[in-house]
Coordinates of C-alpha atoms in Angstrom, one line a residue:
Chain A
M29 CA 0.0 0.1 0.1
S30 CA 2.8 2.2 1.0
L31 CA 4.6 1.5 -2.6
E32 CA 1.4 2.2 -4.4
T33 CA 1.1 5.6 -2.6
E34 CA 4.6 6.5 -3.4
F35 CA 3.9 5.6 -7.1
Y36 CA 0.8 7.6 -7.0
F37 CA 2.1 11.0 -5.8
P38 CA 4.5 11.8 -8.8
S39 CA 2.1 10.2 -11.4
L40 CA -0.6 12.6 -10.4
G41 CA 1.7 15.2 -9.4
L42 CA 2.5 15.8 -13.2
Y43 CA -1.4 16.6 -14.0
W44 CA -1.2 19.1 -10.7
I45 CA 1.7 20.9 -12.4
I46 CA -0.4 21.1 -15.6
I47 CA -3.2 22.4 -13.6
V48 CA -1.2 24.9 -11.8
L49 CA 0.0 26.3 -15.2
M50 CA -3.7 26.3 -16.6
M51 CA -4.6 28.3 -13.4
I52 CA -1.8 30.9 -13.9
G53 CA -3.2 31.4 -17.4
F54 CA -6.7 31.7 -16.0
Y55 CA -5.6 34.3 -13.6
I56 CA -3.8 36.3 -16.4
V57 CA -7.1 36.3 -18.2
I58 CA -9.3 37.5 -15.5
A59 CA -7.1 39.8 -13.3
H60 CA -5.6 41.8 -16.1
G61 CA -7.3 44.6 -18.1
N62 CA -4.9 44.8 -20.7
L63 CA -6.3 43.2 -23.6
V64 CA -2.9 42.1 -25.1
K65 CA -1.8 40.5 -21.9
K66 CA -5.3 38.7 -21.8
I67 CA -4.4 37.0 -25.1
V68 CA -1.1 35.8 -23.8
G69 CA -3.0 34.4 -20.7
L70 CA -5.2 32.8 -23.2
N71 CA -2.2 31.3 -24.9
V72 CA -0.6 30.0 -21.7
F73 CA -3.9 28.4 -20.8
Q74 CA -4.1 26.7 -24.2
V75 CA -0.6 25.4 -23.9
S76 CA -1.3 23.9 -20.7
V77 CA -4.5 22.1 -22.0
F78 CA -2.3 20.6 -24.9
L79 CA 0.2 19.5 -22.2
L80 CA -2.6 17.7 -20.2
F81 CA -3.5 15.8 -23.6
I82 CA 0.1 15.0 -24.4
T83 CA 0.5 13.6 -21.0
M84 CA -2.4 11.4 -21.1
G85 CA -1.1 9.8 -24.4
K86 CA 2.2 9.1 -22.9
V87 CA 3.0 5.2 -22.1
L88 CA 5.8 4.5 -20.1
G89 CA 8.6 2.8 -21.5
G90 CA 6.9 3.8 -25.0
T91 CA 8.7 5.7 -27.9
A92 CA 7.4 8.3 -30.3
P93 CA 4.8 6.7 -32.6
I94 CA 7.0 6.3 -35.6
L95 CA 6.9 2.6 -36.7
K96 CA 10.3 0.8 -36.5
E97 CA 11.6 -2.8 -36.5
G98 CA 12.1 -4.1 -33.0
V99 CA 10.1 -1.6 -31.2
S100 CA 6.8 -2.7 -29.8
T101 CA 5.6 0.2 -27.4
Y102 CA 4.5 3.4 -28.9
S103 CA 2.8 6.3 -27.0
N104 CA -0.6 6.9 -28.3
P105 CA -0.7 8.8 -31.6
L106 CA -4.3 10.0 -31.2
P107 CA -3.7 12.8 -28.8
H108 CA -0.7 14.0 -30.9
V109 CA -2.7 14.5 -33.9
L110 CA -5.6 16.0 -32.0
I111 CA -3.2 18.7 -30.5
L112 CA -1.5 19.2 -33.7
T113 CA -4.9 20.5 -35.3
A114 CA -5.4 22.4 -32.1
I115 CA -2.2 24.4 -32.1
V116 CA -2.9 25.7 -35.5
V117 CA -6.5 26.7 -34.6
G118 CA -5.1 28.2 -31.5
V119 CA -2.8 30.2 -33.7
A120 CA -5.7 31.3 -35.8
T121 CA -7.8 32.3 -33.1
T122 CA -4.9 34.5 -31.3
A123 CA -4.5 36.2 -34.7
L124 CA -8.1 37.1 -34.7
G125 CA -8.0 38.2 -31.3
L126 CA -4.9 40.4 -31.7
A127 CA -6.5 41.8 -34.8
L128 CA -9.7 42.8 -32.9
V129 CA -7.2 44.4 -30.3
V130 CA -5.7 46.6 -33.0
R131 CA -8.9 47.4 -34.1
V132 CA -10.1 48.4 -30.5
R133 CA -7.1 50.5 -30.2
E134 CA -7.8 52.4 -33.3
A135 CA -11.6 52.8 -32.2
F136 CA -10.9 53.8 -28.5
G137 CA -7.2 54.8 -28.3
T138 CA -6.6 52.4 -25.5
V139 CA -6.3 48.7 -24.9
E140 CA -7.0 48.8 -21.2
E141 CA -10.5 47.4 -20.3
D142 CA -11.3 50.1 -17.5
D143 CA -10.5 52.9 -19.9
I144 CA -12.7 51.4 -22.5
C145 CA -15.6 51.1 -20.0
A146 CA -14.9 54.8 -18.8
L147 CA -15.1 55.9 -22.6
E148 CA -18.4 54.0 -23.1
N149 CA -20.0 55.4 -20.0
D150 CA -18.9 59.0 -20.9
A151 CA -20.2 58.7 -24.4
Chain B
M2 CA 7.6 26.6 -17.1
T3 CA 5.7 27.4 -14.1
F4 CA 8.3 30.2 -13.3
T5 CA 7.8 31.8 -16.8
G6 CA 4.0 31.7 -16.2
L7 CA 4.4 33.5 -12.9
A8 CA 6.7 35.8 -14.4
I9 CA 4.2 36.5 -17.2
A10 CA 1.6 37.2 -14.9
L11 CA 3.8 39.6 -12.8
L12 CA 5.6 41.7 -15.4
H13 CA 3.8 44.8 -16.7
N14 CA 6.1 45.3 -19.6
L15 CA 4.2 43.7 -22.4
F16 CA 7.4 43.3 -24.7
A17 CA 8.7 41.3 -22.0
V18 CA 5.8 39.4 -21.4
V19 CA 5.6 38.5 -25.2
M20 CA 9.2 37.2 -25.2
L21 CA 8.5 35.2 -22.0
S22 CA 5.4 33.5 -23.7
S23 CA 7.6 32.6 -26.6
I24 CA 10.0 30.7 -24.0
F25 CA 6.9 29.4 -22.6
S26 CA 6.0 27.8 -25.9
L27 CA 9.6 26.5 -26.4
L28 CA 9.8 25.1 -23.1
G29 CA 6.4 23.4 -24.0
A30 CA 7.9 22.1 -27.0
A31 CA 10.8 20.5 -25.0
V32 CA 8.2 18.9 -22.7
Y33 CA 6.4 17.5 -25.6
V34 CA 9.6 15.9 -26.9
A35 CA 10.1 14.2 -23.5
L36 CA 6.5 12.9 -23.6
D37 CA 7.3 11.5 -27.1
A38 CA 5.2 13.8 -29.3
V39 CA 7.7 15.0 -31.7
D40 CA 5.4 16.3 -34.3
V41 CA 3.8 18.3 -31.8
A42 CA 6.9 19.8 -30.5
F43 CA 7.9 20.8 -34.3
T44 CA 4.4 22.5 -34.6
E45 CA 4.5 24.4 -31.2
A46 CA 8.2 25.4 -31.8
A47 CA 7.5 26.9 -35.2
V48 CA 3.9 28.0 -34.9
G49 CA 3.5 28.5 -31.1
A50 CA 7.1 30.1 -30.4
G51 CA 7.5 31.7 -34.0
I52 CA 4.2 32.8 -35.5
A53 CA 2.4 33.7 -32.7
T54 CA 5.2 35.9 -31.3
V55 CA 5.5 37.6 -34.4
L56 CA 1.7 38.2 -34.4
M57 CA 2.0 39.7 -30.9
L58 CA 5.0 41.9 -31.6
G59 CA 3.2 43.4 -34.6
T60 CA 0.2 43.9 -32.1
L61 CA 2.3 45.7 -29.6
A62 CA 4.1 47.8 -32.6
L63 CA 0.3 49.0 -33.3
T64 CA -0.7 49.7 -29.8
T65 CA 1.1 50.3 -26.5
S66 CA 3.9 48.3 -24.8
D67 CA 3.0 48.8 -21.2
E68 CA -0.1 48.0 -19.2
K69 CA -1.5 49.5 -16.1
P70 CA -1.2 47.7 -12.8
A71 CA -4.5 45.6 -12.0
R72 CA -6.6 46.8 -9.0
P73 CA -6.2 45.0 -5.7
L74 CA -9.8 44.2 -5.4
Q75 CA -9.6 42.8 -8.9
V76 CA -6.7 40.6 -8.0
L77 CA -8.0 39.2 -4.9
S78 CA -11.2 38.0 -6.4
A79 CA -9.5 36.7 -9.4
L80 CA -7.1 34.7 -6.9
I81 CA -10.2 33.4 -5.1
V82 CA -12.0 32.2 -8.4
V83 CA -8.7 30.8 -9.8
T84 CA -7.8 29.1 -6.3
G85 CA -11.3 27.4 -6.2
T86 CA -11.2 26.3 -9.8
G87 CA -7.7 24.7 -9.4
M88 CA -8.9 22.9 -6.4
V89 CA -11.9 21.2 -8.2
L90 CA -9.6 20.3 -11.1
I91 CA -7.1 18.5 -8.7
Y92 CA -10.0 16.9 -7.3
G93 CA -10.9 15.8 -10.8
T94 CA -7.4 14.3 -11.5
L95 CA -7.8 11.9 -8.7
D96 CA -10.0 9.8 -10.8
M97 CA -7.5 9.7 -13.7
P98 CA -5.4 6.7 -14.6
D99 CA -1.5 6.8 -13.7
F100 CA 0.8 8.9 -15.8
G101 CA 2.0 6.5 -18.6
D102 CA -0.2 3.6 -17.7
P103 CA -0.6 1.4 -20.6
A104 CA -3.8 0.0 -19.4
A105 CA -5.7 3.6 -19.2
P106 CA -8.7 3.6 -21.4
I107 CA -7.2 6.1 -23.8
H108 CA -4.8 3.4 -25.0
N109 CA -7.4 0.9 -25.5
H110 CA -9.6 2.3 -28.1
V111 CA -8.5 3.1 -31.7
A112 CA -4.9 3.8 -31.0
P113 CA -4.1 0.0 -31.1
R114 CA -5.5 -0.3 -34.7
Y115 CA -3.9 2.8 -35.8
L116 CA -0.3 1.5 -34.2
G117 CA -1.1 -2.0 -35.8
A118 CA -2.5 -1.3 -39.2
S119 CA -1.4 2.1 -40.5
G120 CA 1.9 0.9 -41.6
E121 CA 0.2 -1.7 -44.0
E122 CA -2.7 0.3 -45.0
I123 CA -1.2 3.8 -45.5
G124 CA 2.6 2.9 -45.9
I125 CA 4.1 5.7 -43.8
P126 CA 6.0 4.8 -40.8
N127 CA 5.0 7.9 -39.1
V128 CA 1.5 7.1 -37.4
V129 CA 0.9 10.6 -36.6
T130 CA 0.9 11.8 -40.2
S131 CA -1.1 8.8 -41.4
V132 CA -3.8 9.4 -38.7
L133 CA -3.9 13.1 -39.4
A134 CA -4.1 13.0 -43.2
S135 CA -5.8 9.8 -43.8
Y136 CA -8.0 8.4 -40.9
R137 CA -8.9 11.9 -39.6
G138 CA -8.7 13.9 -42.8
Y139 CA -12.1 15.6 -42.4
D140 CA -10.7 16.8 -39.1
T141 CA -7.6 18.5 -41.1
L142 CA -10.0 19.6 -43.6
G143 CA -12.0 21.3 -41.0
E144 CA -8.8 23.0 -39.7
V145 CA -8.0 24.5 -42.9
F146 CA -11.8 26.0 -42.9
V147 CA -10.8 27.5 -39.4
V148 CA -7.5 28.9 -40.8
F149 CA -9.1 30.3 -43.6
T150 CA -12.1 32.0 -41.7
A151 CA -9.7 33.3 -39.3
A152 CA -7.6 34.7 -42.1
A153 CA -10.8 36.2 -43.8
G154 CA -12.0 37.6 -40.4
V155 CA -8.4 39.4 -39.7
L156 CA -8.4 40.8 -43.3
A157 CA -12.2 41.9 -42.5
I158 CA -11.4 43.5 -39.3
L159 CA -8.1 45.3 -40.1
G160 CA -8.7 46.1 -44.0
R161 CA -12.0 47.8 -43.6
G162 CA -11.3 49.8 -40.4
R163 CA -7.9 51.4 -41.6
R164 CA -8.5 52.4 -45.2
P165 CA -11.0 55.2 -44.6
K166 CA -9.1 56.5 -41.6
R167 CA -5.6 56.7 -43.2
R168 CA -6.6 58.5 -46.2
P169 CA -8.0 61.7 -44.6
K170 CA -4.8 61.6 -42.6
R171 CA -2.6 61.7 -45.7
K172 CA -4.8 64.3 -47.2
Q173 CA -4.3 66.3 -43.7
N174 CA -0.5 65.9 -44.0
M175 CA -0.4 66.9 -47.7
K176 CA -2.4 70.1 -46.7
E177 CA 0.0 70.8 -43.7
I178 CA 2.9 70.3 -46.1
S179 CA 1.4 72.4 -48.7
S180 CA 0.3 75.2 -46.4

């Protein structure tokens, strides 16, 4: 039982590190008023979600899923495929968000959420 | 990586933040290699650390490079929300299979078939490529559509907003110069 718990801690600890990263990203998104920084926070969150997927696809003792003679254990290729797609889509959304930030800056002259709200209330 | 993330959260100079996010992506790519996902690491290093950084630097050039510090009340409430969510997520991981456990459900669904049959069916040693391009080709098609939509969106947002704004400015400049 004690052996099992010793094995348990580091294995789940990896997920916990990822969750800490995720929460840092979440914190940046909700605590900061600057729109560029919000998008950076969103990226941090995104990368940690990718890490969570890739972590689940790992098999201990396995190797990268490239078929080769004499290798029988591979890590799961399916999460890799899904995350490849997700990375590209993530950059597409980042580009769209940054374009919106530039547009907001043109319209309001600021990228701070508070200033934008104040301007909206004045108008 | 965690330290880089914390530094991103604490710094107020946006240029430093963008550079740190690039480093963050690069560290992520290293972790992907360690976790056997070499294709993902390639993409992350090229796209996440490269293109995204260029896009953000471009945005910084068009906007400001410093942010105002957050209000204390906002920080406090955000910390509470974040801690709560983190606790719930950690509670959720308690039910997850061990890291690297070959008996986990994720490894016993379609993955064995991909690994076993794709070499003969597709003829490419890289399983990730054959799954991406063949078994899940429609996903990749959808991805292309998403990228196209995003590109069209960026052009629609930036292209329309600027042209009418710049022209009068140029005319004003011309008037200033001529007068």
